[in-house]
Short mmCIF file of C-alpha atoms in Angstrom, two decimals:
data_model
loop_
_atom_site.label_atom_id
_atom_site.label_comp_id
_atom_site.label_asym_id
_atom_site.label_seq_id
_atom_site.Cartn_x
_atom_site.Cartn_y
_atom_site.Cartn_z
CA MET A 30 -29.90 -35.96 4.41
CA GLN A 31 -28.60 -38.70 2.14
CA LEU A 32 -31.00 -41.02 0.39
CA LEU A 33 -30.25 -44.01 -1.83
CA SER A 34 -26.91 -42.45 -2.73
CA GLY A 35 -25.63 -45.54 -4.56
CA ASP A 36 -28.65 -45.73 -6.86
CA ALA A 37 -28.61 -41.98 -7.34
CA ARG A 38 -25.00 -42.02 -8.49
CA ARG A 39 -25.76 -44.81 -10.94
CA ALA A 40 -28.53 -42.67 -12.41
CA VAL A 41 -26.26 -39.61 -12.66
CA PHE A 42 -23.53 -41.52 -14.47
CA ALA A 43 -25.76 -43.80 -16.57
CA PRO A 44 -25.08 -43.81 -20.35
CA LEU A 45 -26.56 -40.92 -22.30
CA ASP A 46 -29.17 -41.59 -24.99
CA ASP A 47 -27.90 -41.48 -28.56
CA GLY A 48 -28.28 -38.16 -30.33
CA ALA A 49 -26.58 -35.05 -31.54
CA LEU A 50 -24.87 -32.42 -29.42
CA ARG A 51 -23.61 -34.99 -26.94
CA SER A 52 -21.43 -32.47 -25.10
CA GLU A 53 -24.56 -30.39 -24.36
CA ALA A 54 -26.25 -33.52 -23.00
CA VAL A 55 -23.33 -34.04 -20.61
CA VAL A 56 -23.55 -30.41 -19.46
CA ARG A 57 -27.29 -30.80 -18.83
CA ARG A 58 -26.88 -34.09 -16.98
CA VAL A 59 -24.19 -32.71 -14.67
CA GLY A 60 -26.01 -29.41 -14.16
CA SER A 61 -29.24 -31.21 -13.28
CA ALA A 62 -27.44 -33.51 -10.84
CA ILE A 63 -25.92 -30.47 -9.13
CA ALA A 64 -29.31 -28.72 -8.96
CA LEU A 65 -30.86 -31.80 -7.34
CA GLY A 66 -27.98 -32.22 -4.89
CA LEU A 67 -27.00 -35.61 -6.31
CA LEU A 68 -23.58 -34.10 -6.94
CA ALA A 69 -22.45 -32.05 -3.96
CA ASP A 70 -20.50 -28.81 -3.99
CA GLY A 71 -16.82 -29.68 -3.86
CA GLU A 72 -17.32 -33.31 -4.89
CA GLN A 73 -14.68 -34.74 -7.20
CA LEU A 74 -15.92 -36.14 -10.50
CA PRO A 75 -14.55 -39.41 -11.88
CA THR A 76 -11.50 -39.17 -14.14
CA GLU A 77 -12.08 -38.10 -17.73
CA THR A 78 -11.54 -41.64 -18.99
CA ASP A 79 -13.86 -43.19 -16.42
CA LEU A 80 -16.56 -40.54 -16.88
CA ALA A 81 -16.49 -40.86 -20.68
CA THR A 82 -16.85 -44.64 -20.33
CA MET A 83 -19.75 -44.32 -17.87
CA LEU A 84 -21.65 -41.88 -20.09
CA LYS A 85 -20.68 -43.72 -23.28
CA VAL A 86 -19.29 -40.64 -24.98
CA SER A 87 -15.89 -40.06 -26.55
CA THR A 88 -13.09 -38.51 -24.53
CA VAL A 89 -13.14 -35.55 -26.92
CA THR A 90 -16.87 -35.00 -26.26
CA LEU A 91 -16.34 -35.33 -22.53
CA ARG A 92 -13.53 -32.76 -22.59
CA GLU A 93 -15.71 -30.35 -24.56
CA ALA A 94 -18.43 -30.72 -21.92
CA LEU A 95 -15.99 -30.21 -19.05
CA ALA A 96 -14.65 -27.11 -20.77
CA GLU A 97 -18.17 -25.70 -21.01
CA LEU A 98 -18.87 -26.60 -17.36
CA ARG A 99 -15.67 -24.81 -16.35
CA LYS A 100 -16.72 -21.79 -18.42
CA LEU A 101 -20.08 -21.77 -16.64
CA GLY A 102 -18.36 -22.06 -13.26
CA LEU A 103 -19.98 -25.39 -12.35
CA VAL A 104 -16.72 -27.34 -12.47
CA GLU A 105 -13.23 -26.43 -11.33
CA THR A 106 -10.24 -28.40 -12.61
CA ARG A 107 -7.09 -28.59 -10.51
CA ARG A 108 -3.77 -29.79 -11.84
CA GLY A 109 -1.04 -31.77 -10.14
CA ARG A 110 -1.13 -34.14 -7.22
CA GLY A 111 -4.61 -34.43 -5.75
CA GLY A 112 -6.01 -32.70 -8.82
CA GLY A 113 -9.05 -33.46 -10.93
CA SER A 114 -12.43 -31.91 -11.73
CA PHE A 115 -14.55 -30.71 -8.81
CA VAL A 116 -18.20 -29.63 -8.62
CA ARG A 117 -19.10 -26.02 -7.94
CA SER A 118 -22.76 -25.31 -7.15
CA ARG A 119 -23.83 -21.89 -8.45
CA ASP A 120 -27.52 -21.01 -8.21
CA ASP A 121 -27.31 -18.23 -10.80
CA VAL A 122 -25.80 -20.54 -13.43
CA LEU A 123 -28.26 -23.34 -12.68
CA THR A 124 -31.14 -20.88 -13.10
CA GLU A 125 -29.79 -19.77 -16.47
CA LEU A 126 -29.46 -23.37 -17.63
CA ALA A 127 -33.04 -24.13 -16.51
CA ASP A 128 -34.41 -21.09 -18.36
CA ALA A 129 -32.48 -22.04 -21.50
CA ARG A 130 -33.78 -25.60 -21.36
CA LEU A 131 -37.37 -24.42 -20.97
CA ALA A 132 -36.94 -22.23 -24.06
CA GLU A 133 -35.77 -25.26 -26.07
CA LEU A 134 -38.73 -27.47 -25.21
CA GLY A 135 -42.15 -27.19 -26.82
CA THR A 136 -45.43 -27.52 -24.97
CA THR A 137 -45.82 -31.06 -26.35
CA ASP A 138 -42.45 -32.02 -24.85
CA LEU A 139 -43.48 -30.62 -21.47
CA ARG A 140 -46.81 -32.42 -21.63
CA GLU A 141 -45.18 -35.75 -22.46
CA LEU A 142 -42.62 -35.33 -19.69
CA GLY A 143 -45.46 -34.61 -17.27
CA ASP A 144 -47.37 -37.66 -18.50
CA VAL A 145 -44.41 -39.95 -17.86
CA HIS A 146 -43.74 -38.46 -14.43
CA SER A 147 -47.42 -38.82 -13.54
CA ALA A 148 -47.42 -42.49 -14.55
CA VAL A 149 -44.32 -43.31 -12.50
CA ALA A 150 -45.12 -41.24 -9.39
CA ALA A 151 -48.80 -42.26 -9.31
CA ALA A 152 -47.86 -45.94 -9.54
CA ALA A 153 -45.38 -45.43 -6.71
CA ALA A 154 -48.00 -43.71 -4.55
CA ARG A 155 -50.52 -46.48 -5.18
CA LEU A 156 -48.05 -49.20 -4.23
CA ALA A 157 -46.70 -47.25 -1.26
CA ALA A 158 -50.24 -47.20 0.21
CA SER A 159 -50.09 -50.96 0.61
CA ARG A 160 -46.36 -51.51 1.11
CA ALA A 161 -44.84 -48.60 3.02
CA SER A 162 -43.87 -49.18 6.63
CA ARG A 163 -44.62 -46.72 9.42
CA THR A 164 -40.96 -45.72 9.43
CA GLU A 165 -41.04 -45.01 5.69
CA ILE A 166 -44.23 -42.96 6.02
CA ALA A 167 -42.66 -40.97 8.85
CA ARG A 168 -39.64 -40.32 6.62
CA LEU A 169 -41.93 -39.02 3.88
CA ARG A 170 -43.57 -36.64 6.35
CA ASP A 171 -40.17 -35.44 7.51
CA ILE A 172 -39.16 -34.68 3.93
CA VAL A 173 -42.37 -32.69 3.35
CA ASP A 174 -41.73 -30.74 6.58
CA ARG A 175 -38.21 -30.01 5.35
CA LEU A 176 -39.63 -28.78 2.06
CA ALA A 177 -42.05 -26.43 3.85
CA SER A 178 -39.20 -24.88 5.85
CA ALA A 179 -36.53 -24.81 3.12
CA GLY A 180 -35.27 -21.26 2.88
CA SER A 181 -33.64 -21.32 -0.54
CA VAL A 182 -34.81 -22.17 -4.04
CA THR A 183 -32.03 -24.74 -4.33
CA GLY A 184 -33.02 -26.34 -1.03
CA GLN A 185 -36.67 -26.48 -2.07
CA ARG A 186 -35.90 -28.09 -5.41
CA ARG A 187 -33.59 -30.68 -3.87
CA THR A 188 -36.05 -31.59 -1.11
CA ASP A 189 -38.91 -31.91 -3.58
CA GLY A 190 -36.80 -34.29 -5.67
CA ARG A 191 -36.03 -36.31 -2.55
CA TYR A 192 -39.75 -36.57 -1.82
CA TYR A 193 -40.47 -38.23 -5.16
CA ILE A 194 -37.48 -40.54 -4.92
CA GLU A 195 -38.45 -41.58 -1.39
CA LEU A 196 -42.06 -42.06 -2.53
CA ALA A 197 -40.82 -44.55 -5.13
CA ALA A 198 -38.65 -46.22 -2.50
CA CYS A 199 -41.75 -46.60 -0.29
CA ALA A 200 -43.27 -48.64 -3.12
CA GLN A 201 -40.37 -51.03 -2.51
CA SER A 202 -39.61 -51.11 -6.23
CA VAL A 203 -36.04 -50.67 -7.40
CA ARG A 204 -37.17 -50.12 -11.00
CA LEU A 205 -39.65 -47.38 -10.06
CA THR A 206 -37.01 -45.72 -7.91
CA MET A 207 -34.48 -45.72 -10.74
CA GLN A 208 -37.11 -44.39 -13.17
CA GLU A 209 -37.94 -41.57 -10.75
CA MET A 210 -34.26 -40.69 -10.44
CA ASP A 211 -33.85 -40.67 -14.22
CA LEU A 212 -36.92 -38.44 -14.56
CA HIS A 213 -35.65 -35.97 -11.99
CA LEU A 214 -32.36 -35.65 -13.80
CA GLU A 215 -34.49 -34.34 -16.68
CA LEU A 216 -37.00 -32.43 -14.56
CA GLY A 217 -34.08 -30.82 -12.72
CA GLN A 218 -33.16 -29.10 -16.00
CA LEU A 219 -36.38 -27.05 -15.85
CA PRO A 220 -37.20 -23.98 -13.72
CA TRP A 221 -38.48 -24.58 -10.18
CA PRO A 222 -42.05 -23.12 -10.09
CA PRO A 223 -41.82 -21.35 -6.67
CA ALA A 224 -38.74 -19.48 -7.91
CA HIS A 225 -41.12 -17.51 -10.15
CA ALA A 226 -44.20 -17.58 -7.89
CA PRO A 227 -43.23 -18.21 -4.21
CA GLY A 228 -46.84 -18.91 -3.22
CA LEU A 229 -46.76 -22.12 -5.24
CA LEU A 230 -44.57 -23.73 -2.56
CA ASP A 231 -47.58 -23.89 -0.23
CA VAL A 232 -49.58 -25.64 -2.97
CA ILE A 233 -46.80 -28.18 -3.52
CA VAL A 234 -46.42 -28.87 0.22
CA ALA A 235 -50.19 -29.28 0.68
CA GLY A 236 -50.31 -31.66 -2.28
CA HIS A 237 -47.53 -33.83 -0.88
CA ARG A 238 -49.11 -33.90 2.58
CA ALA A 239 -52.43 -35.04 1.14
CA VAL A 240 -50.68 -37.92 -0.64
CA VAL A 241 -48.84 -38.97 2.53
CA ASP A 242 -52.15 -38.89 4.43
CA ALA A 243 -53.69 -41.19 1.81
CA ILE A 244 -50.72 -43.56 2.03
CA GLU A 245 -51.00 -43.67 5.82
CA ASP A 246 -54.76 -44.38 5.49
CA ARG A 247 -53.86 -47.23 3.07
CA ASP A 248 -56.07 -45.63 0.44
CA ALA A 249 -54.25 -46.60 -2.77
CA ALA A 250 -56.81 -45.08 -5.16
CA ARG A 251 -56.74 -41.71 -3.41
CA ALA A 252 -52.95 -41.66 -3.21
CA ARG A 253 -52.73 -42.34 -6.94
CA ALA A 254 -55.42 -39.81 -7.91
CA LEU A 255 -53.94 -37.04 -5.77
CA THR A 256 -50.49 -37.61 -7.24
CA GLU A 257 -51.83 -37.54 -10.80
CA ALA A 258 -53.76 -34.32 -10.14
CA HIS A 259 -50.76 -32.65 -8.49
CA ILE A 260 -48.37 -33.46 -11.34
CA GLU A 261 -51.00 -32.36 -13.86
CA THR A 262 -51.09 -28.98 -12.12
CA ARG A 263 -47.30 -28.72 -12.13
CA THR A 264 -47.18 -29.61 -15.81
CA LEU A 265 -49.61 -26.79 -16.54
CA TRP A 266 -47.39 -24.40 -14.57
CA ALA A 267 -44.42 -25.35 -16.75
CA ILE A 268 -46.45 -24.93 -19.95
CA GLU A 269 -47.82 -21.56 -18.82
CA LEU A 270 -44.32 -20.36 -17.97
CA ARG A 271 -43.08 -21.55 -21.36
CA LEU A 272 -45.88 -19.70 -23.17
CA GLN A 273 -45.29 -16.61 -21.06
CA ARG A 274 -41.59 -16.62 -21.96
CA LEU A 275 -42.46 -17.14 -25.63
CA GLY A 276 -44.85 -14.19 -25.46
CA ASP A 277 -42.18 -12.01 -23.88
CA LEU A 278 -39.78 -12.88 -26.68
CA THR A 279 -42.27 -12.23 -29.49
CA ALA A 280 -43.83 -9.08 -28.02
CA PRO A 281 -42.83 -5.91 -29.90
CA GLN A 282 -40.09 -3.96 -28.17
CA ARG A 283 -40.98 -0.44 -27.05
CA GLU A 284 -38.82 2.33 -28.39
CA VAL A 285 -36.78 4.12 -25.77
CA SER A 286 -37.03 7.88 -26.18
#
């Protein structure tokens, strides 16, 4: 199911924020886009020159990032006619990247990311309650049904991302939609909660269905409140997982006799 592919590609290849370790930022951006399905397995990336220009990084930095992506197995480079760099989707590598990213972020970072996502998604839900057409609401329901039946962690994560992007599209706001895409490129760098606790998928699906019901009832306040509460819960999951991982790392190791 393709959705707003042109806007999604613009978000994937938008310039990176200024900062150190730019090659790592490229690796995270590409890895997140693969995890969310915005870059498909086997898809050819732009040329090195074009990609460096799009991301506003030097060619040297871009080549360092591609080398790391090749090392991870997320990119394959072919030489000669018809060659180039091609995406390779590997769930094990994406999981490792997500776990590493979670370890780098503090609880304050996770809270602030949740706050921003809540603001954007809740505004989208509120506006969708007054603007979404019947066709758009039906599409939202279809996405939630797909999420409930998704058999893989990757499929669940991608469908959940599509839900939020489509929710913003239902608000009929290009800016909100682009902000949601940008957020999911960052959220896609974090572990998917049901991967660690499968029962959480039912909670996520029920939360989305309640929001869609509110949108269909044209209840803007309820749609907004439900979205805020749901993202608050998911933010707490991320923080708890982060603290759990930190505890595992700091716990004294038992001696093996």
